[in-house]
């Protein structure tokens, strides 16, 4: 039969939709209502040129757009942004800048950033990023602080509690979680968190921590480096390529941060009891 929202209609601003499903409980199939995260396609325009379609959770459009443009080196400073506008009819966001950075090589077909857990869209290759200058920091993270922050990140996501279908990302500043962003894609969640900081707390102070529930890939390392973030802490694992890149870029990668445990993969000298 047709999939129909519980209330008969779908709100534009809803993060999730409830509808009737069949659930097998080990003995029989029972009808019940279940909450599922929404996924929408957002067209991103920079100075009149569509550069990407982002498949996202419909939240924090401004932060996502700004974070994506900044981490892809298409804008450099908060003052670069002249105007930002969202069009709910075409589901698009337009960013105008005072100066136009050269656009990356785009195919005739606009690149589409899927919500999947594979490689997200990036105009910056890991090989190119390996030539970036490394970050230096004398900040030390304490084990108890890492445990506390990761446990808090696991509990603050309302959408995850309802759907089990989103990633969370946050920036911890001066030891405190400043803002939490959610998305169906881990890259998008990180871009939203960095975009929030770009609009509210910039530049980031030394010792800022990028917290994530998603796998740490090279793209995540590149985004952290762009923000001058020396610490990445994730509930999940890093890839070996990400570990190699983070090591060369001066970034401490901490993975499998679950319960009272975590693994430190790079720059172990920055983590102490």
PDB file of C-alpha atoms in Angstrom:
ATOM      1  CA  UNK A   1       0.000   0.000   0.000  1.00  0.00           C
ATOM      2  CA  UNK A   2       0.913   3.669  -0.121  1.00  0.00           C
ATOM      3  CA  UNK A   3       3.237   5.120   2.478  1.00  0.00           C
ATOM      4  CA  UNK A   4       1.230   7.853   4.199  1.00  0.00           C
ATOM      5  CA  UNK A   5       2.437  10.112   7.025  1.00  0.00           C
ATOM      6  CA  UNK A   6       0.660   9.518  10.304  1.00  0.00           C
ATOM      7  CA  UNK A   7      -0.959  12.962  10.317  1.00  0.00           C
ATOM      8  CA  UNK A   8      -1.886  12.743   6.629  1.00  0.00           C
ATOM      9  CA  UNK A   9       0.585  15.356   5.396  1.00  0.00           C
ATOM     10  CA  UNK A  10       4.300  16.115   5.469  1.00  0.00           C
ATOM     11  CA  UNK A  11       5.570  19.375   6.935  1.00  0.00           C
ATOM     12  CA  UNK A  12       8.449  21.068   5.128  1.00  0.00           C
ATOM     13  CA  UNK A  13      10.292  21.760   8.383  1.00  0.00           C
ATOM     14  CA  UNK A  14       9.921  18.288   9.906  1.00  0.00           C
ATOM     15  CA  UNK A  15      13.145  16.382  10.554  1.00  0.00           C
ATOM     16  CA  UNK A  16      11.327  13.052  10.519  1.00  0.00           C
ATOM     17  CA  UNK A  17       8.074  11.465   9.426  1.00  0.00           C
ATOM     18  CA  UNK A  18       5.949   8.923  11.294  1.00  0.00           C
ATOM     19  CA  UNK A  19       4.069   6.297   9.312  1.00  0.00           C
ATOM     20  CA  UNK A  20       2.680   2.793   9.749  1.00  0.00           C
ATOM     21  CA  UNK A  21       4.970  -0.204   9.293  1.00  0.00           C
ATOM     22  CA  UNK A  22       4.956  -3.924  10.052  1.00  0.00           C
ATOM     23  CA  UNK A  23       7.399  -5.051  12.738  1.00  0.00           C
ATOM     24  CA  UNK A  24       8.410  -8.657  13.326  1.00  0.00           C
ATOM     25  CA  UNK A  25       8.928  -9.260  17.056  1.00  0.00           C
ATOM     26  CA  UNK A  26      10.251 -12.823  16.811  1.00  0.00           C
ATOM     27  CA  UNK A  27       6.816 -14.406  16.756  1.00  0.00           C
ATOM     28  CA  UNK A  28       4.488 -12.344  14.609  1.00  0.00           C
ATOM     29  CA  UNK A  29       4.164  -9.260  12.439  1.00  0.00           C
ATOM     30  CA  UNK A  30       2.511  -6.328  14.172  1.00  0.00           C
ATOM     31  CA  UNK A  31       1.462  -2.970  12.804  1.00  0.00           C
ATOM     32  CA  UNK A  32       2.963   0.059  14.519  1.00  0.00           C
ATOM     33  CA  UNK A  33       4.034   3.598  13.763  1.00  0.00           C
ATOM     34  CA  UNK A  34       7.709   4.274  13.245  1.00  0.00           C
ATOM     35  CA  UNK A  35       9.697   7.496  12.923  1.00  0.00           C
ATOM     36  CA  UNK A  36      11.992   7.837   9.887  1.00  0.00           C
ATOM     37  CA  UNK A  37      14.444  10.677   9.193  1.00  0.00           C
ATOM     38  CA  UNK A  38      13.738  12.911   6.202  1.00  0.00           C
ATOM     39  CA  UNK A  39      16.150  13.248   3.303  1.00  0.00           C
ATOM     40  CA  UNK A  40      15.931  16.169   0.891  1.00  0.00           C
ATOM     41  CA  UNK A  41      18.053  17.458  -1.978  1.00  0.00           C
ATOM     42  CA  UNK A  42      19.382  21.003  -1.538  1.00  0.00           C
ATOM     43  CA  UNK A  43      20.849  22.882  -4.516  1.00  0.00           C
ATOM     44  CA  UNK A  44      23.799  25.074  -3.543  1.00  0.00           C
ATOM     45  CA  UNK A  45      24.568  28.145  -5.659  1.00  0.00           C
ATOM     46  CA  UNK A  46      27.678  30.289  -5.328  1.00  0.00           C
ATOM     47  CA  UNK A  47      27.522  33.644  -7.116  1.00  0.00           C
ATOM     48  CA  UNK A  48      24.845  32.344  -9.472  1.00  0.00           C
ATOM     49  CA  UNK A  49      26.565  29.041 -10.301  1.00  0.00           C
ATOM     50  CA  UNK A  50      25.106  25.771  -9.026  1.00  0.00           C
ATOM     51  CA  UNK A  51      28.059  23.877  -7.616  1.00  0.00           C
ATOM     52  CA  UNK A  52      26.464  20.960  -5.770  1.00  0.00           C
ATOM     53  CA  UNK A  53      23.319  19.117  -4.797  1.00  0.00           C
ATOM     54  CA  UNK A  54      23.477  18.131  -1.149  1.00  0.00           C
ATOM     55  CA  UNK A  55      21.330  15.266   0.122  1.00  0.00           C
ATOM     56  CA  UNK A  56      20.606  16.292   3.681  1.00  0.00           C
ATOM     57  CA  UNK A  57      18.440  16.329   6.774  1.00  0.00           C
ATOM     58  CA  UNK A  58      16.348  19.521   6.369  1.00  0.00           C
ATOM     59  CA  UNK A  59      18.010  21.518   9.156  1.00  0.00           C
ATOM     60  CA  UNK A  60      20.616  24.287   9.446  1.00  0.00           C
ATOM     61  CA  UNK A  61      20.735  25.111   5.726  1.00  0.00           C
ATOM     62  CA  UNK A  62      22.780  28.258   6.311  1.00  0.00           C
ATOM     63  CA  UNK A  63      25.400  26.540   8.452  1.00  0.00           C
ATOM     64  CA  UNK A  64      25.688  23.669   5.971  1.00  0.00           C
ATOM     65  CA  UNK A  65      26.186  25.989   3.004  1.00  0.00           C
ATOM     66  CA  UNK A  66      28.737  28.166   4.787  1.00  0.00           C
ATOM     67  CA  UNK A  67      30.579  25.192   6.271  1.00  0.00           C
ATOM     68  CA  UNK A  68      30.755  23.407   2.919  1.00  0.00           C
ATOM     69  CA  UNK A  69      32.015  26.484   1.078  1.00  0.00           C
ATOM     70  CA  UNK A  70      34.602  27.207   3.761  1.00  0.00           C
ATOM     71  CA  UNK A  71      35.963  23.667   4.063  1.00  0.00           C
ATOM     72  CA  UNK A  72      36.163  23.465   0.259  1.00  0.00           C
ATOM     73  CA  UNK A  73      38.176  26.724   0.253  1.00  0.00           C
ATOM     74  CA  UNK A  74      35.591  28.630  -1.774  1.00  0.00           C
ATOM     75  CA  UNK A  75      35.323  31.263   0.962  1.00  0.00           C
ATOM     76  CA  UNK A  76      37.959  32.242   3.510  1.00  0.00           C
ATOM     77  CA  UNK A  77      36.459  34.598   6.091  1.00  0.00           C
ATOM     78  CA  UNK A  78      33.003  35.377   7.525  1.00  0.00           C
ATOM     79  CA  UNK A  79      33.307  38.836   5.970  1.00  0.00           C
ATOM     80  CA  UNK A  80      33.554  37.260   2.500  1.00  0.00           C
ATOM     81  CA  UNK A  81      29.809  36.521   2.513  1.00  0.00           C
ATOM     82  CA  UNK A  82      27.776  39.370   1.058  1.00  0.00           C
ATOM     83  CA  UNK A  83      24.372  37.687   1.066  1.00  0.00           C
ATOM     84  CA  UNK A  84      22.851  34.301   1.820  1.00  0.00           C
ATOM     85  CA  UNK A  85      19.283  33.389   0.917  1.00  0.00           C
ATOM     86  CA  UNK A  86      17.204  30.210   1.054  1.00  0.00           C
ATOM     87  CA  UNK A  87      14.387  29.535  -1.419  1.00  0.00           C
ATOM     88  CA  UNK A  88      11.908  26.979  -0.010  1.00  0.00           C
ATOM     89  CA  UNK A  89      10.099  26.665  -3.345  1.00  0.00           C
ATOM     90  CA  UNK A  90      13.117  25.477  -5.343  1.00  0.00           C
ATOM     91  CA  UNK A  91      14.799  24.090  -2.224  1.00  0.00           C
ATOM     92  CA  UNK A  92      17.982  25.958  -3.003  1.00  0.00           C
ATOM     93  CA  UNK A  93      20.393  28.208  -1.184  1.00  0.00           C
ATOM     94  CA  UNK A  94      22.279  31.053  -2.842  1.00  0.00           C
ATOM     95  CA  UNK A  95      25.490  32.493  -1.434  1.00  0.00           C
ATOM     96  CA  UNK A  96      26.916  35.720  -2.824  1.00  0.00           C
ATOM     97  CA  UNK A  97      30.436  36.836  -1.959  1.00  0.00           C
ATOM     98  CA  UNK A  98      32.201  40.181  -2.259  1.00  0.00           C
ATOM     99  CA  UNK A  99      35.094  38.585  -4.118  1.00  0.00           C
ATOM    100  CA  UNK A 100      34.773  35.532  -6.304  1.00  0.00           C
ATOM    101  CA  UNK A 101      37.309  32.784  -5.642  1.00  0.00           C
ATOM    102  CA  UNK A 102      38.087  30.646  -8.700  1.00  0.00           C
ATOM    103  CA  UNK A 103      35.551  27.841  -8.909  1.00  0.00           C
ATOM    104  CA  UNK A 104      36.818  24.259  -8.926  1.00  0.00           C
ATOM    105  CA  UNK A 105      36.548  22.254 -12.132  1.00  0.00           C
ATOM    106  CA  UNK A 106      32.897  21.315 -12.451  1.00  0.00           C
ATOM    107  CA  UNK A 107      31.404  18.896 -14.913  1.00  0.00           C
ATOM    108  CA  UNK A 108      28.378  19.938 -16.939  1.00  0.00           C
ATOM    109  CA  UNK A 109      26.334  17.807 -14.587  1.00  0.00           C
ATOM    110  CA  UNK A 110      26.346  19.293 -11.093  1.00  0.00           C
ATOM    111  CA  UNK A 111      28.099  17.081  -8.564  1.00  0.00           C
ATOM    112  CA  UNK A 112      25.709  15.372  -6.175  1.00  0.00           C
ATOM    113  CA  UNK A 113      26.688  14.784  -2.557  1.00  0.00           C
ATOM    114  CA  UNK A 114      24.876  11.658  -1.462  1.00  0.00           C
ATOM    115  CA  UNK A 115      23.802  10.992   2.090  1.00  0.00           C
ATOM    116  CA  UNK A 116      25.600   7.647   2.109  1.00  0.00           C
ATOM    117  CA  UNK A 117      28.519   6.744   4.311  1.00  0.00           C
ATOM    118  CA  UNK A 118      30.997   6.561   1.452  1.00  0.00           C
ATOM    119  CA  UNK A 119      33.041   9.374  -0.006  1.00  0.00           C
ATOM    120  CA  UNK A 120      31.354  12.764   0.120  1.00  0.00           C
ATOM    121  CA  UNK A 121      31.862  15.472  -2.461  1.00  0.00           C
ATOM    122  CA  UNK A 122      35.164  17.270  -2.106  1.00  0.00           C
ATOM    123  CA  UNK A 123      37.061  19.385  -4.588  1.00  0.00           C
ATOM    124  CA  UNK A 124      40.254  18.815  -2.563  1.00  0.00           C
ATOM    125  CA  UNK A 125      42.135  15.549  -3.039  1.00  0.00           C
ATOM    126  CA  UNK A 126      44.022  13.898  -0.153  1.00  0.00           C
ATOM    127  CA  UNK A 127      47.200  14.070  -2.250  1.00  0.00           C
ATOM    128  CA  UNK A 128      46.808  17.848  -2.571  1.00  0.00           C
ATOM    129  CA  UNK A 129      45.906  18.223   1.112  1.00  0.00           C
ATOM    130  CA  UNK A 130      49.067  16.344   2.120  1.00  0.00           C
ATOM    131  CA  UNK A 131      50.988  19.458   1.089  1.00  0.00           C
ATOM    132  CA  UNK A 132      49.139  21.723   3.530  1.00  0.00           C
ATOM    133  CA  UNK A 133      51.207  23.084   6.450  1.00  0.00           C
ATOM    134  CA  UNK A 134      50.797  21.055   9.653  1.00  0.00           C
ATOM    135  CA  UNK A 135      48.951  22.418  12.670  1.00  0.00           C
ATOM    136  CA  UNK A 136      50.851  22.977  15.904  1.00  0.00           C
ATOM    137  CA  UNK A 137      49.338  22.923  19.365  1.00  0.00           C
ATOM    138  CA  UNK A 138      50.629  22.409  22.886  1.00  0.00           C
ATOM    139  CA  UNK A 139      47.128  21.763  24.201  1.00  0.00           C
ATOM    140  CA  UNK A 140      46.653  18.526  26.128  1.00  0.00           C
ATOM    141  CA  UNK A 141      43.383  16.590  26.240  1.00  0.00           C
ATOM    142  CA  UNK A 142      42.634  14.677  29.416  1.00  0.00           C
ATOM    143  CA  UNK A 143      41.146  11.207  29.183  1.00  0.00           C
ATOM    144  CA  UNK A 144      38.230  12.119  31.436  1.00  0.00           C
ATOM    145  CA  UNK A 145      37.379  15.074  29.214  1.00  0.00           C
ATOM    146  CA  UNK A 146      37.323  12.885  26.095  1.00  0.00           C
ATOM    147  CA  UNK A 147      35.070  10.337  27.789  1.00  0.00           C
ATOM    148  CA  UNK A 148      32.704  13.017  29.089  1.00  0.00           C
ATOM    149  CA  UNK A 149      32.352  14.797  25.737  1.00  0.00           C
ATOM    150  CA  UNK A 150      31.756  11.636  23.716  1.00  0.00           C
ATOM    151  CA  UNK A 151      29.183  10.354  26.176  1.00  0.00           C
ATOM    152  CA  UNK A 152      27.375  13.684  26.025  1.00  0.00           C
ATOM    153  CA  UNK A 153      27.378  13.667  22.215  1.00  0.00           C
ATOM    154  CA  UNK A 154      25.715  10.252  22.253  1.00  0.00           C
ATOM    155  CA  UNK A 155      22.816  11.512  24.356  1.00  0.00           C
ATOM    156  CA  UNK A 156      21.943  14.925  22.893  1.00  0.00           C
ATOM    157  CA  UNK A 157      20.580  13.888  19.491  1.00  0.00           C
ATOM    158  CA  UNK A 158      16.784  13.955  19.568  1.00  0.00           C
ATOM    159  CA  UNK A 159      16.509  12.909  15.914  1.00  0.00           C
ATOM    160  CA  UNK A 160      18.750   9.890  16.494  1.00  0.00           C
ATOM    161  CA  UNK A 161      16.673   8.862  19.493  1.00  0.00           C
ATOM    162  CA  UNK A 162      13.552   8.918  17.312  1.00  0.00           C
ATOM    163  CA  UNK A 163      14.973   7.435  14.100  1.00  0.00           C
ATOM    164  CA  UNK A 164      18.409   5.885  14.696  1.00  0.00           C
ATOM    165  CA  UNK A 165      19.271   7.397  11.319  1.00  0.00           C
ATOM    166  CA  UNK A 166      21.512  10.443  11.761  1.00  0.00           C
ATOM    167  CA  UNK A 167      25.082  11.412  12.555  1.00  0.00           C
ATOM    168  CA  UNK A 168      25.976  14.095  15.068  1.00  0.00           C
ATOM    169  CA  UNK A 169      28.916  16.490  15.030  1.00  0.00           C
ATOM    170  CA  UNK A 170      29.934  19.165  17.469  1.00  0.00           C
ATOM    171  CA  UNK A 171      32.734  21.538  18.314  1.00  0.00           C
ATOM    172  CA  UNK A 172      33.979  21.543  21.888  1.00  0.00           C
ATOM    173  CA  UNK A 173      35.532  24.866  22.844  1.00  0.00           C
ATOM    174  CA  UNK A 174      37.359  25.412  26.133  1.00  0.00           C
ATOM    175  CA  UNK A 175      36.274  21.934  27.146  1.00  0.00           C
ATOM    176  CA  UNK A 176      32.555  22.550  26.595  1.00  0.00           C
ATOM    177  CA  UNK A 177      30.330  21.382  23.773  1.00  0.00           C
ATOM    178  CA  UNK A 178      29.332  24.582  21.981  1.00  0.00           C
ATOM    179  CA  UNK A 179      26.812  23.403  19.409  1.00  0.00           C
ATOM    180  CA  UNK A 180      25.538  20.082  18.063  1.00  0.00           C
ATOM    181  CA  UNK A 181      24.565  19.521  14.427  1.00  0.00           C
ATOM    182  CA  UNK A 182      22.799  16.510  12.961  1.00  0.00           C
ATOM    183  CA  UNK A 183      22.494  15.096   9.483  1.00  0.00           C
ATOM    184  CA  UNK A 184      21.947  11.836   7.651  1.00  0.00           C
ATOM    185  CA  UNK A 185      25.478  12.223   6.285  1.00  0.00           C
ATOM    186  CA  UNK A 186      28.579  12.507   8.485  1.00  0.00           C
ATOM    187  CA  UNK A 187      30.237  15.000   6.107  1.00  0.00           C
ATOM    188  CA  UNK A 188      27.164  17.233   6.218  1.00  0.00           C
ATOM    189  CA  UNK A 189      26.997  17.098  10.014  1.00  0.00           C
ATOM    190  CA  UNK A 190      30.633  18.224  10.232  1.00  0.00           C
ATOM    191  CA  UNK A 191      30.054  21.015   7.697  1.00  0.00           C
ATOM    192  CA  UNK A 192      27.051  22.221   9.711  1.00  0.00           C
ATOM    193  CA  UNK A 193      29.071  22.298  12.933  1.00  0.00           C
ATOM    194  CA  UNK A 194      31.954  24.167  11.297  1.00  0.00           C
ATOM    195  CA  UNK A 195      29.500  26.492   9.531  1.00  0.00           C
ATOM    196  CA  UNK A 196      27.909  27.337  12.874  1.00  0.00           C
ATOM    197  CA  UNK A 197      31.315  28.216  14.301  1.00  0.00           C
ATOM    198  CA  UNK A 198      32.166  30.240  11.186  1.00  0.00           C
ATOM    199  CA  UNK A 199      29.062  32.351  11.821  1.00  0.00           C
ATOM    200  CA  UNK A 200      29.353  32.587  15.612  1.00  0.00           C
ATOM    201  CA  UNK A 201      32.857  31.933  16.981  1.00  0.00           C
ATOM    202  CA  UNK A 202      35.621  32.693  14.519  1.00  0.00           C
ATOM    203  CA  UNK A 203      38.486  32.122  14.460  1.00  0.00           C
ATOM    204  CA  UNK A 204      38.295  29.057  16.666  1.00  0.00           C
ATOM    205  CA  UNK A 205      40.516  29.150  19.746  1.00  0.00           C
ATOM    206  CA  UNK A 206      43.449  26.777  20.000  1.00  0.00           C
ATOM    207  CA  UNK A 207      42.434  23.399  21.357  1.00  0.00           C
ATOM    208  CA  UNK A 208      38.996  23.222  19.725  1.00  0.00           C
ATOM    209  CA  UNK A 209      37.791  19.636  19.339  1.00  0.00           C
ATOM    210  CA  UNK A 210      35.750  18.226  16.460  1.00  0.00           C
ATOM    211  CA  UNK A 211      33.421  15.554  17.835  1.00  0.00           C
ATOM    212  CA  UNK A 212      31.701  13.140  15.467  1.00  0.00           C
ATOM    213  CA  UNK A 213      29.691   9.946  15.543  1.00  0.00           C
ATOM    214  CA  UNK A 214      30.848   9.021  12.043  1.00  0.00           C
ATOM    215  CA  UNK A 215      33.854   7.301  10.541  1.00  0.00           C
ATOM    216  CA  UNK A 216      36.947   9.501  10.222  1.00  0.00           C
ATOM    217  CA  UNK A 217      37.940   9.565   6.552  1.00  0.00           C
ATOM    218  CA  UNK A 218      40.416  11.809   4.728  1.00  0.00           C
ATOM    219  CA  UNK A 219      37.630  14.292   3.933  1.00  0.00           C
ATOM    220  CA  UNK A 220      36.891  14.751   7.645  1.00  0.00           C
ATOM    221  CA  UNK A 221      40.589  15.316   8.360  1.00  0.00           C
ATOM    222  CA  UNK A 222      40.754  17.923   5.575  1.00  0.00           C
ATOM    223  CA  UNK A 223      37.710  19.740   6.997  1.00  0.00           C
ATOM    224  CA  UNK A 224      39.239  19.788  10.486  1.00  0.00           C
ATOM    225  CA  UNK A 225      42.548  21.114   9.168  1.00  0.00           C
ATOM    226  CA  UNK A 226      40.757  23.883   7.294  1.00  0.00           C
ATOM    227  CA  UNK A 227      39.229  25.039  10.575  1.00  0.00           C
ATOM    228  CA  UNK A 228      42.556  24.877  12.402  1.00  0.00           C
ATOM    229  CA  UNK A 229      41.187  22.033  14.544  1.00  0.00           C
ATOM    230  CA  UNK A 230      43.935  19.863  16.033  1.00  0.00           C
ATOM    231  CA  UNK A 231      41.689  17.243  17.649  1.00  0.00           C
ATOM    232  CA  UNK A 232      39.181  14.854  16.082  1.00  0.00           C
ATOM    233  CA  UNK A 233      37.278  12.572  18.447  1.00  0.00           C
ATOM    234  CA  UNK A 234      34.877  10.014  17.003  1.00  0.00           C
ATOM    235  CA  UNK A 235      32.605   7.245  18.183  1.00  0.00           C
ATOM    236  CA  UNK A 236      33.707   5.319  15.077  1.00  0.00           C
ATOM    237  CA  UNK A 237      36.995   4.270  13.503  1.00  0.00           C
ATOM    238  CA  UNK A 238      39.369   6.140  11.186  1.00  0.00           C
ATOM    239  CA  UNK A 239      40.618   4.844   7.869  1.00  0.00           C
ATOM    240  CA  UNK A 240      44.345   4.231   7.464  1.00  0.00           C
ATOM    241  CA  UNK A 241      44.550   6.962   4.826  1.00  0.00           C
ATOM    242  CA  UNK A 242      42.936   9.379   7.289  1.00  0.00           C
ATOM    243  CA  UNK A 243      45.441   8.398   9.979  1.00  0.00           C
ATOM    244  CA  UNK A 244      48.362   8.972   7.611  1.00  0.00           C
ATOM    245  CA  UNK A 245      47.016  12.353   6.502  1.00  0.00           C
ATOM    246  CA  UNK A 246      46.218  13.468  10.058  1.00  0.00           C
ATOM    247  CA  UNK A 247      49.701  12.496  11.189  1.00  0.00           C
ATOM    248  CA  UNK A 248      51.306  14.670   8.512  1.00  0.00           C
ATOM    249  CA  UNK A 249      48.901  17.574   9.159  1.00  0.00           C
ATOM    250  CA  UNK A 250      49.453  17.686  12.918  1.00  0.00           C
ATOM    251  CA  UNK A 251      45.995  16.447  13.902  1.00  0.00           C
ATOM    252  CA  UNK A 252      45.303  14.112  16.818  1.00  0.00           C
ATOM    253  CA  UNK A 253      42.777  11.443  15.816  1.00  0.00           C
ATOM    254  CA  UNK A 254      40.895   9.610  18.553  1.00  0.00           C
ATOM    255  CA  UNK A 255      38.504   6.844  17.525  1.00  0.00           C
ATOM    256  CA  UNK A 256      36.267   4.172  19.037  1.00  0.00           C
ATOM    257  CA  UNK A 257      35.438   6.624  21.824  1.00  0.00           C
ATOM    258  CA  UNK A 258      32.751   4.574  23.522  1.00  0.00           C
ATOM    259  CA  UNK A 259      31.921   4.271  27.187  1.00  0.00           C
ATOM    260  CA  UNK A 260      35.141   4.731  29.133  1.00  0.00           C
ATOM    261  CA  UNK A 261      37.460   3.715  26.279  1.00  0.00           C
ATOM    262  CA  UNK A 262      39.055   5.241  23.200  1.00  0.00           C
ATOM    263  CA  UNK A 263      42.014   4.736  20.849  1.00  0.00           C
ATOM    264  CA  UNK A 264      44.568   7.459  20.088  1.00  0.00           C
ATOM    265  CA  UNK A 265      45.910   7.004  16.551  1.00  0.00           C
ATOM    266  CA  UNK A 266      48.069  10.071  15.920  1.00  0.00           C
ATOM    267  CA  UNK A 267      50.002  12.634  17.958  1.00  0.00           C
ATOM    268  CA  UNK A 268      49.554  10.665  21.160  1.00  0.00           C
ATOM    269  CA  UNK A 269      51.612  13.248  23.059  1.00  0.00           C
ATOM    270  CA  UNK A 270      48.524  15.494  23.228  1.00  0.00           C
ATOM    271  CA  UNK A 271      46.468  13.011  25.276  1.00  0.00           C
ATOM    272  CA  UNK A 272      47.120  12.362  28.970  1.00  0.00           C
ATOM    273  CA  UNK A 273      45.394  10.880  32.003  1.00  0.00           C
TER     274      UNK A 273
END
